Amino acid sequence: MTETRLRFPPSPTGYLHIGGARTALYNWLYAKKTGGKLILRIEDTDADRSTQESIQGILDGLEWLGIDWDEGPYFQTEFSNDHVAAAARLLDEGKAYKCFCTKEELEAKREIAQANKSTFGYDGTCRDLSAEQVAEKEAAGLPYVIRFKVPAREGSLGYEDKVLGHIKADYNEIEDFVIVRSTGKPLYLLCNVVDDIRDRITHIIRGQDHMTNTIRQVLLYEALDAPLPVFAHMPLTLDLKKAKISKRSHGEIVAVHFYREHGFIPWALSNFLVLLGWSSGDDTEFFSQEELIEAFTLERINKSNSIFNYRKGDAKFFTDPKAIAINEHYLRSMAVEEIAEMTQPFLEAEGLWDDAYAGEKKEWFLHTINLIRDRFHTLTDFGSLGRAYFADDFPVEAKPLKKNILKHEGLKEWLPMLADRYDALDDFNLEEAERVARELAEEVEVKPGVIINGMRTVVTGQLAGPSMFDILITIGRERVVQRLRNVGKLYQA
């Protein structure tokens, strides 16, 4: 069997966005599924917009997502001679021609078409120029583009799409399209085909927005005597207003690095992106890499567009709720050692990292991460919502302050009393911590919840969290006692 060869060809004109990442994932999955290879090709022919920073951002984003490639990265500009040679071959074989029509002439024809309410398409003015006419115009120094000569004006052509089925187009609907600019620079349509032929690409998985290019590229494959690859056009990803997501319209919310910086687990984002346009055929939403590779097929790619529930606002839910839910699943189900390692850069960013967490305090650190992760959404929460576990300077949320502290004046005396009793215990453990707290509540004639909720607010600054007594033992007697004795400061705020 022919080796399966796929490619991911991003343009380095900005960051890697989630649409591009999804395309890379689908190609990567299919390469893995079929034992094939994925080629990374940077299409950097737009010199004015391509930047080294964008190239590095793409490489970093792919590596962070765990998408590896087997060949490359190749750079399209390195093969410009191939593109020029292909254009020359098409000219020599009469499959392309030089067009001397000026922009002004074309614009005038476009205006006439608009006035007649008809679609403008190049009318083939230069299609049948004689060799003498071409030579005369060249001798006069007239600039020209090279157009591909559509081989027929009647009938149709088509190809089989693994997602959409048979795609057909009538020849009379396809104009003779430009393949080389007047500067002598070949266009994307030709470059892309020449590169795919050279790289022996067997399958092309890309968005449906490329379909207008595909039918013309089918003509180029045929003209260059190359076999057609298998095409699979993915659905587009739209926002809630049914607009295509894009860097320009949606900003960094659609950038892969945005999710990295906001504490997403790499595979969680990949899992989410794959489901934006593909399903396993049942209700399964969570897949390991191995499970997804096994389950992935081109036939299960959806035909209809997917919706990315883009939103702004609450930092806890800054993106599609499904993306958050998938991230929460992995945050809570992965091995605690893996999650703990992932939290380090976020704790470092908040000034909370202690090298001892990788050494003599590792057992405590792993226990703490495991205790608090069940209520968190992303890795950034460990340095914000989890701050009280790693430092004594932490914010107290307004709601628990009002509800659990300011509403009960007696806590100014009761919590310091509790601190003294904790300090005097021979063994500060779960059972003793709870017994002493409940005895104090009975003694001062309040419900245990008043004491326990007051403790939670003073010790963590939050309204909810893990079991209060698990929290006390984890944070430790010395720090708990200090915080309980400082409750009075909350009444002065």
Coordinates of C-alpha atoms in Angstrom, one line a residue:
M1 CA 0.0 0.0 0.0
T2 CA 1.0 3.6 -0.6
E3 CA 2.2 5.3 2.5
T4 CA -0.3 7.8 3.8
R5 CA 1.2 11.3 3.8
L6 CA -0.6 14.4 5.1
R7 CA 0.5 17.9 5.6
F8 CA -0.2 20.9 7.8
P9 CA 0.7 24.1 5.9
P10 CA 0.2 27.2 8.1
S11 CA 0.9 30.7 6.9
P12 CA 3.2 32.5 9.4
T13 CA 1.3 35.7 9.5
G14 CA 0.1 35.6 13.1
Y15 CA -0.3 33.2 16.0
L16 CA -1.6 29.6 15.7
H17 CA -5.4 29.9 16.2
I18 CA -7.7 27.2 17.2
G19 CA -9.0 26.7 13.7
G20 CA -5.5 26.0 12.5
A21 CA -4.8 23.8 15.5
R22 CA -7.9 21.7 14.7
T23 CA -6.8 21.2 11.2
A24 CA -3.4 20.1 12.4
L25 CA -5.0 17.8 14.9
Y26 CA -7.2 16.1 12.3
N27 CA -4.2 15.6 10.0
W28 CA -2.1 14.3 12.9
L29 CA -4.8 11.9 14.0
Y30 CA -5.2 10.4 10.6
A31 CA -1.5 10.1 10.1
K32 CA -1.2 8.2 13.4
K33 CA -4.3 6.1 12.6
T34 CA -3.0 5.0 9.3
G35 CA 0.7 4.6 10.3
G36 CA 1.5 7.5 7.9
K37 CA 3.5 10.7 8.1
L38 CA 2.6 14.3 8.8
I39 CA 4.6 16.9 7.0
L40 CA 4.9 20.5 8.4
R41 CA 5.2 23.0 5.7
I42 CA 5.4 26.8 6.5
E43 CA 3.8 28.7 3.6
D44 CA 5.9 31.8 4.0
T45 CA 5.6 33.3 0.5
D46 CA 3.8 36.4 1.8
A47 CA 7.0 38.2 2.6
D48 CA 5.3 41.4 3.8
R49 CA 3.3 39.6 6.6
S50 CA 5.4 36.5 7.4
T51 CA 7.5 36.9 10.6
Q52 CA 9.9 34.8 12.5
E53 CA 7.9 35.4 15.6
S54 CA 4.8 33.9 14.0
I55 CA 6.8 30.9 12.8
Q56 CA 8.1 30.3 16.3
G57 CA 4.6 30.8 17.7
I58 CA 3.2 28.1 15.4
L59 CA 6.0 25.6 16.3
D60 CA 5.5 26.3 20.0
G61 CA 1.7 25.9 19.8
L62 CA 2.0 22.6 18.0
E63 CA 4.5 21.2 20.4
W64 CA 2.5 22.4 23.4
L65 CA -0.6 20.5 22.0
G66 CA 1.6 17.4 21.6
I67 CA 1.3 17.4 17.8
D68 CA 4.6 16.1 16.4
W69 CA 5.5 15.9 12.7
D70 CA 7.6 13.5 10.8
E71 CA 9.1 15.8 8.2
G72 CA 9.9 19.5 8.2
P73 CA 9.4 22.2 8.9
Y74 CA 9.8 22.9 5.2
F75 CA 9.5 26.5 4.0
Q76 CA 7.7 27.2 0.8
T77 CA 10.1 30.0 -0.2
E78 CA 12.8 27.3 -0.4
F79 CA 11.1 25.8 -3.4
S80 CA 10.3 28.9 -5.4
N81 CA 12.2 27.4 -8.4
D82 CA 9.8 24.5 -8.4
H83 CA 6.9 26.8 -8.6
V84 CA 8.4 28.8 -11.4
A85 CA 9.3 25.7 -13.3
A86 CA 5.8 24.3 -13.0
A87 CA 4.4 27.6 -14.5
A88 CA 6.9 27.5 -17.3
R89 CA 5.9 23.8 -18.1
L90 CA 2.3 24.7 -18.2
L91 CA 3.1 27.6 -20.6
D92 CA 5.2 25.4 -22.8
E93 CA 2.5 22.7 -23.0
G94 CA -0.2 25.2 -23.9
K95 CA -2.0 24.7 -20.6
A96 CA -1.4 28.3 -19.5
Y97 CA -1.0 31.6 -21.3
K98 CA 0.3 35.1 -20.8
C99 CA -2.4 37.7 -20.2
F100 CA -1.7 41.4 -20.9
C101 CA -5.0 42.8 -19.7
T102 CA -4.5 45.8 -17.4
K103 CA -6.2 46.3 -14.1
E104 CA -8.1 49.2 -15.6
E105 CA -9.4 47.1 -18.4
L106 CA -10.5 44.3 -16.1
E107 CA -12.2 46.8 -13.7
A108 CA -14.1 48.4 -16.6
K109 CA -15.4 44.9 -17.5
R110 CA -16.3 44.2 -13.9
E111 CA -18.4 47.4 -13.7
I112 CA -20.2 46.5 -16.9
A113 CA -21.0 43.1 -15.4
Q114 CA -22.3 44.7 -12.2
A115 CA -24.4 47.1 -14.2
N116 CA -26.0 44.2 -16.0
K117 CA -26.4 42.3 -12.7
S118 CA -24.2 39.5 -13.9
T119 CA -21.2 37.7 -12.4
F120 CA -17.9 38.9 -13.7
G121 CA -15.4 36.4 -14.9
Y122 CA -12.4 36.7 -17.1
D123 CA -13.6 36.6 -20.7
G124 CA -10.5 35.0 -22.2
T125 CA -9.3 38.1 -24.1
C126 CA -5.7 36.9 -24.2
R127 CA -6.5 33.2 -24.3
D128 CA -6.0 32.7 -28.0
L129 CA -3.3 35.3 -28.8
S130 CA -0.9 34.1 -31.5
A131 CA 2.8 33.6 -30.7
E132 CA 3.5 36.8 -32.8
Q133 CA 1.0 38.8 -30.8
V134 CA 2.5 37.7 -27.6
A135 CA 6.0 38.5 -28.8
E136 CA 4.9 41.9 -29.9
K137 CA 3.4 42.8 -26.6
E138 CA 6.4 41.5 -24.7
A139 CA 8.7 43.5 -27.0
A140 CA 6.6 46.6 -26.1
G141 CA 7.4 45.9 -22.4
L142 CA 3.8 45.3 -21.5
P143 CA 3.4 43.5 -18.1
Y144 CA 1.5 40.3 -18.0
V145 CA 0.2 37.6 -15.6
I146 CA 0.1 33.9 -16.4
R147 CA -3.4 32.4 -16.4
F148 CA -4.3 28.7 -16.4
K149 CA -6.2 27.7 -19.5
V150 CA -9.4 25.9 -18.4
P151 CA -9.3 22.9 -20.8
A152 CA -13.0 23.0 -21.8
R153 CA -16.0 25.2 -21.9
E154 CA -18.6 22.4 -21.8
G155 CA -19.1 19.6 -19.5
S156 CA -18.0 19.3 -15.9
L157 CA -15.3 17.9 -13.6
G158 CA -15.4 16.8 -10.0
Y159 CA -13.8 14.9 -7.2
E160 CA -14.8 12.7 -4.3
D161 CA -14.7 14.3 -0.9
K162 CA -14.5 12.0 2.1
V163 CA -16.8 14.3 4.1
L164 CA -19.1 15.9 1.5
G165 CA -19.3 13.2 -1.1
H166 CA -19.1 13.9 -4.9
I167 CA -18.3 17.6 -5.7
K168 CA -18.9 18.7 -9.2
A169 CA -18.4 22.0 -11.1
D170 CA -19.2 23.0 -14.7
Y171 CA -16.3 24.1 -16.8
N172 CA -18.2 27.2 -17.9
E173 CA -18.3 28.4 -14.3
I174 CA -14.5 28.3 -13.9
E175 CA -12.6 31.3 -15.3
D176 CA -9.1 31.1 -16.5
F177 CA -7.4 31.9 -13.2
V178 CA -4.1 33.6 -12.5
I179 CA -1.3 31.3 -11.4
V180 CA 1.6 33.8 -11.7
R181 CA 1.5 37.6 -10.9
S182 CA 2.9 40.3 -13.1
T183 CA 5.9 40.4 -10.8
G184 CA 6.7 36.8 -11.8
K185 CA 5.7 35.4 -8.4
P186 CA 3.5 32.3 -8.5
L187 CA 0.3 32.3 -6.5
Y188 CA -0.8 30.1 -3.7
L189 CA -3.0 28.0 -5.9
L190 CA -0.1 26.8 -8.0
C191 CA 2.5 26.7 -5.2
N192 CA 0.3 24.6 -2.9
V193 CA -0.3 22.0 -5.6
V194 CA 3.4 21.8 -6.7
D195 CA 4.5 21.4 -3.1
D196 CA 1.9 18.7 -2.4
I197 CA 3.0 16.8 -5.5
R198 CA 6.6 17.1 -4.5
D199 CA 5.9 16.0 -0.9
R200 CA 3.8 13.0 -2.2
I201 CA 0.8 14.1 -0.2
T202 CA -1.9 11.5 -0.4
H203 CA -4.6 13.1 1.8
I204 CA -5.6 16.7 2.2
I205 CA -7.8 17.5 5.3
R206 CA -8.7 21.2 5.5
G207 CA -11.6 23.6 6.0
Q208 CA -14.5 24.0 3.7
D209 CA -13.4 27.6 3.1
H210 CA -10.8 26.1 0.8
M211 CA -13.3 24.4 -1.5
T212 CA -13.3 27.3 -4.0
N213 CA -9.6 26.6 -4.5
T214 CA -10.0 22.8 -4.6
I215 CA -11.8 22.6 -8.0
R216 CA -9.1 24.8 -9.6
Q217 CA -6.4 22.8 -8.0
V218 CA -7.9 19.6 -9.4
L219 CA -7.4 21.1 -12.8
L220 CA -3.7 21.8 -11.9
Y221 CA -3.2 18.3 -10.7
E222 CA -4.5 17.0 -14.0
A223 CA -2.5 19.4 -16.0
L224 CA 0.7 18.4 -14.2
D225 CA -0.1 14.7 -14.8
A226 CA -0.2 14.0 -11.0
P227 CA -2.7 11.8 -9.2
L228 CA -5.3 13.5 -7.1
P229 CA -5.0 13.3 -3.3
V230 CA -7.9 12.3 -1.2
F231 CA -9.8 15.5 -0.1
A232 CA -11.7 15.8 3.1
H233 CA -13.1 19.3 3.8
M234 CA -13.9 20.0 7.5
P235 CA -16.9 22.1 8.6
L236 CA -16.1 25.7 9.5
T237 CA -16.1 26.8 13.1
L238 CA -18.5 29.7 13.7
D239 CA -19.3 32.0 16.7
L240 CA -22.8 32.4 18.1
K241 CA -23.6 34.9 15.4
K242 CA -22.7 32.4 12.8
A243 CA -19.6 34.3 11.7
K244 CA -16.4 32.4 11.0
I245 CA -13.9 32.7 13.9
S246 CA -10.8 34.6 12.9
K247 CA -7.8 36.3 14.4
R248 CA -9.0 39.6 13.1
S249 CA -12.6 39.4 14.4
H250 CA -12.1 37.6 17.7
G251 CA -8.7 38.4 18.9
E252 CA -6.7 36.3 21.2
I253 CA -9.6 34.3 22.5
V254 CA -9.1 32.1 19.4
A255 CA -5.3 31.8 19.9
V256 CA -3.8 28.6 21.2
H257 CA -1.3 30.6 23.3
F258 CA -4.3 32.3 25.0
Y259 CA -5.4 28.9 26.4
R260 CA -1.9 28.0 27.4
E261 CA -1.5 31.2 29.3
H262 CA -4.9 30.8 30.9
G263 CA -4.1 27.4 32.4
F264 CA -5.6 24.9 29.9
I265 CA -4.2 21.4 29.9
P266 CA -2.9 20.7 26.4
W267 CA -4.7 17.5 25.8
A268 CA -8.0 19.0 27.2
L269 CA -7.8 21.7 24.5
S270 CA -7.0 19.1 21.8
N271 CA -9.9 16.9 23.0
F272 CA -12.3 19.9 22.8
L273 CA -11.0 21.0 19.3
V274 CA -11.4 17.6 17.8
L275 CA -15.1 17.6 18.9
L276 CA -15.6 20.9 17.0
G277 CA -16.5 19.0 13.8
W278 CA -16.1 15.3 14.6
S279 CA -17.9 12.8 16.7
S280 CA -17.3 9.1 17.5
G281 CA -20.9 8.2 16.8
D282 CA -21.9 7.9 20.4
D283 CA -21.9 10.3 23.4
T284 CA -18.3 9.8 24.3
E285 CA -16.6 13.2 25.0
F286 CA -13.4 12.3 26.8
F287 CA -10.6 10.4 24.9
S288 CA -7.0 9.6 25.7
Q289 CA -4.7 10.1 22.7
E290 CA -4.6 6.4 22.0
E291 CA -8.4 6.1 22.2
L292 CA -8.9 9.1 19.8
I293 CA -6.4 7.8 17.3
E294 CA -8.2 4.5 17.3
A295 CA -11.7 6.1 17.0
F296 CA -10.8 8.8 14.4
T297 CA -12.1 8.4 10.9
L298 CA -12.6 10.9 8.0
E299 CA -16.2 9.6 7.6
R300 CA -17.1 10.8 11.1
I301 CA -16.2 14.4 10.3
N302 CA -19.4 16.4 10.4
K303 CA -20.8 18.0 7.3
S304 CA -22.4 21.0 9.1
N305 CA -20.5 23.8 10.7
S306 CA -19.7 23.7 14.4
I307 CA -20.3 26.5 16.9
F308 CA -17.6 27.9 19.2
N309 CA -19.4 29.5 22.1
Y310 CA -17.1 32.5 22.3
R311 CA -17.9 34.8 25.3
K312 CA -16.4 37.5 27.4
G313 CA -16.8 38.2 31.1
D314 CA -16.2 36.1 34.1
A315 CA -12.6 34.8 34.1
K316 CA -13.7 31.4 35.2
F317 CA -15.8 31.0 32.1
F318 CA -13.9 33.0 29.5
T319 CA -14.6 30.7 26.7
D320 CA -16.8 27.9 25.4
P321 CA -18.4 26.2 28.5
K322 CA -17.7 22.8 26.9
A323 CA -14.0 23.6 26.7
I324 CA -14.0 24.5 30.3
A325 CA -15.9 21.3 31.2
I326 CA -13.4 19.2 29.4
N327 CA -10.5 21.0 31.0
E328 CA -12.1 20.4 34.4
H329 CA -12.5 16.7 33.7
Y330 CA -8.7 16.3 33.0
L331 CA -7.8 18.6 35.9
R332 CA -9.6 16.3 38.3
S333 CA -8.9 12.9 36.7
M334 CA -5.3 13.0 35.7
A335 CA -2.6 11.7 37.9
V336 CA -1.9 14.3 40.6
E337 CA 1.8 14.2 39.9
E338 CA 1.1 15.4 36.3
I339 CA -1.2 18.2 37.5
A340 CA 1.3 19.2 40.2
E341 CA 4.0 19.6 37.6
M342 CA 1.8 21.6 35.3
T343 CA 0.9 24.1 38.2
Q344 CA 4.6 25.1 38.7
P345 CA 4.8 27.9 36.1
F346 CA 1.5 29.4 37.3
L347 CA 2.6 29.3 41.0
E348 CA 5.9 30.9 39.9
A349 CA 4.0 33.7 38.1
E350 CA 2.2 34.5 41.4
G351 CA 5.4 34.2 43.5
L352 CA 4.1 31.1 45.3
W353 CA 6.5 28.5 44.1
D354 CA 8.9 26.9 46.6
D355 CA 11.6 24.6 45.3
A356 CA 10.9 22.5 48.4
Y357 CA 7.7 21.4 46.6
A358 CA 9.9 19.3 44.4
G359 CA 11.9 18.1 47.3
E360 CA 11.3 17.7 51.0
K361 CA 7.7 19.2 50.8
K362 CA 6.7 17.2 47.8
E363 CA 4.4 14.9 49.7
W364 CA 2.6 17.9 51.2
F365 CA 2.4 19.6 47.8
L366 CA 0.9 16.6 46.1
H367 CA -1.6 16.2 48.9
T368 CA -2.6 19.9 48.6
I369 CA -3.0 19.9 44.9
N370 CA -5.1 16.8 45.1
L371 CA -7.3 18.3 47.8
I372 CA -8.1 21.6 46.1
R373 CA -8.3 20.6 42.4
D374 CA -11.8 19.3 42.4
R375 CA -13.3 22.8 42.5
F376 CA -10.9 24.5 40.0
H377 CA -11.4 25.1 36.3
T378 CA -7.9 25.8 35.0
L379 CA -4.3 25.7 36.2
T380 CA -4.4 29.4 36.9
D381 CA -6.8 28.8 39.7
F382 CA -4.1 27.2 41.8
G383 CA -2.3 30.5 42.0
S384 CA -5.4 32.6 42.5
L385 CA -8.2 30.6 44.2
G386 CA -5.6 28.4 45.8
R387 CA -3.4 31.2 47.1
A388 CA -4.3 30.7 50.8
Y389 CA -2.7 27.2 50.8
F390 CA 0.7 28.6 49.6
A391 CA 0.9 32.0 51.2
D392 CA -0.5 34.1 54.1
D393 CA -1.3 37.1 51.9
F394 CA -4.6 36.2 50.2
P395 CA -7.8 38.1 49.4
V396 CA -11.0 37.6 51.3
E397 CA -14.0 37.4 48.9
A398 CA -16.8 39.9 49.6
K399 CA -19.6 37.5 49.8
P400 CA -18.2 35.2 52.5
L401 CA -16.9 38.2 54.4
K402 CA -20.4 39.6 54.6
K403 CA -22.2 36.4 55.2
N404 CA -19.9 34.4 57.4
I405 CA -17.9 37.1 59.3
L406 CA -19.5 40.6 59.5
K407 CA -22.9 39.0 60.2
H408 CA -21.6 37.4 63.4
E409 CA -19.9 39.9 65.8
G410 CA -19.2 37.1 68.3
L411 CA -16.6 35.5 65.9
K412 CA -14.2 38.3 67.0
E413 CA -14.0 36.4 70.3
W414 CA -14.9 32.9 69.3
L415 CA -12.2 32.3 66.6
P416 CA -9.3 33.5 68.8
M417 CA -10.7 31.2 71.5
L418 CA -10.7 28.4 69.0
A419 CA -7.1 29.3 68.0
D420 CA -6.0 29.0 71.6
R421 CA -7.6 25.5 72.0
Y422 CA -6.0 24.3 68.7
D423 CA -2.6 25.6 69.9
A424 CA -3.0 23.6 73.1
L425 CA -3.8 20.3 71.5
D426 CA -1.3 17.5 71.9
D427 CA -2.2 16.1 68.5
F428 CA -3.7 18.4 65.8
N429 CA -5.6 15.9 63.6
L430 CA -8.9 15.8 61.8
E431 CA -10.9 14.2 64.6
E432 CA -9.5 16.6 67.3
A433 CA -9.9 19.7 65.1
E434 CA -13.6 18.9 64.4
R435 CA -14.3 17.9 68.0
V436 CA -12.9 21.2 69.4
A437 CA -14.8 23.3 66.9
R438 CA -18.1 21.7 67.6
E439 CA -17.6 21.8 71.4
L440 CA -16.9 25.6 71.1
A441 CA -20.1 26.1 69.1
E442 CA -22.1 24.3 71.7
E443 CA -20.4 26.3 74.5
V444 CA -21.2 29.7 72.9
E445 CA -24.6 28.5 71.8
V446 CA -24.4 28.9 68.1
K447 CA -24.8 26.4 65.3
P448 CA -21.6 24.6 64.3
G449 CA -21.9 26.1 60.8
V450 CA -21.3 29.6 62.2
I451 CA -17.9 28.5 63.6
I452 CA -17.0 26.3 60.6
N453 CA -18.0 28.8 58.0
G454 CA -16.3 31.6 59.9
M455 CA -13.1 29.5 60.0
R456 CA -13.3 28.9 56.2
T457 CA -13.5 32.6 55.4
V458 CA -10.7 33.5 57.8
V459 CA -8.4 30.6 56.8
T460 CA -9.0 30.6 53.0
G461 CA -10.9 33.8 52.1
Q462 CA -13.5 31.8 50.3
L463 CA -17.2 30.7 50.5
A464 CA -16.7 27.1 49.5
G465 CA -14.0 24.5 49.1
P466 CA -13.0 21.1 50.4
S467 CA -13.9 19.8 53.9
M468 CA -13.0 22.5 56.4
F469 CA -11.1 20.1 58.6
D470 CA -9.1 18.7 55.7
I471 CA -8.2 22.3 55.0
L472 CA -7.0 23.0 58.5
I473 CA -4.8 20.0 58.7
T474 CA -3.3 20.7 55.2
I475 CA -2.6 24.3 55.9
G476 CA -1.1 23.4 59.3
R477 CA -1.7 24.3 62.9
E478 CA 0.7 27.2 63.1
R479 CA -0.7 29.1 60.1
V480 CA -4.3 28.2 61.1
V481 CA -3.9 29.5 64.6
Q482 CA -2.3 32.8 63.3
R483 CA -5.2 33.4 60.9
L484 CA -7.9 32.7 63.5
R485 CA -6.3 35.1 65.9
N486 CA -6.3 37.8 63.2
V487 CA -10.0 37.7 62.6
G488 CA -10.5 41.1 64.1
K489 CA -8.8 42.7 61.1
L490 CA -11.6 41.7 58.9
Y491 CA -14.0 43.8 60.9
Q492 CA -11.8 46.8 60.3
A493 CA -11.8 46.5 56.5

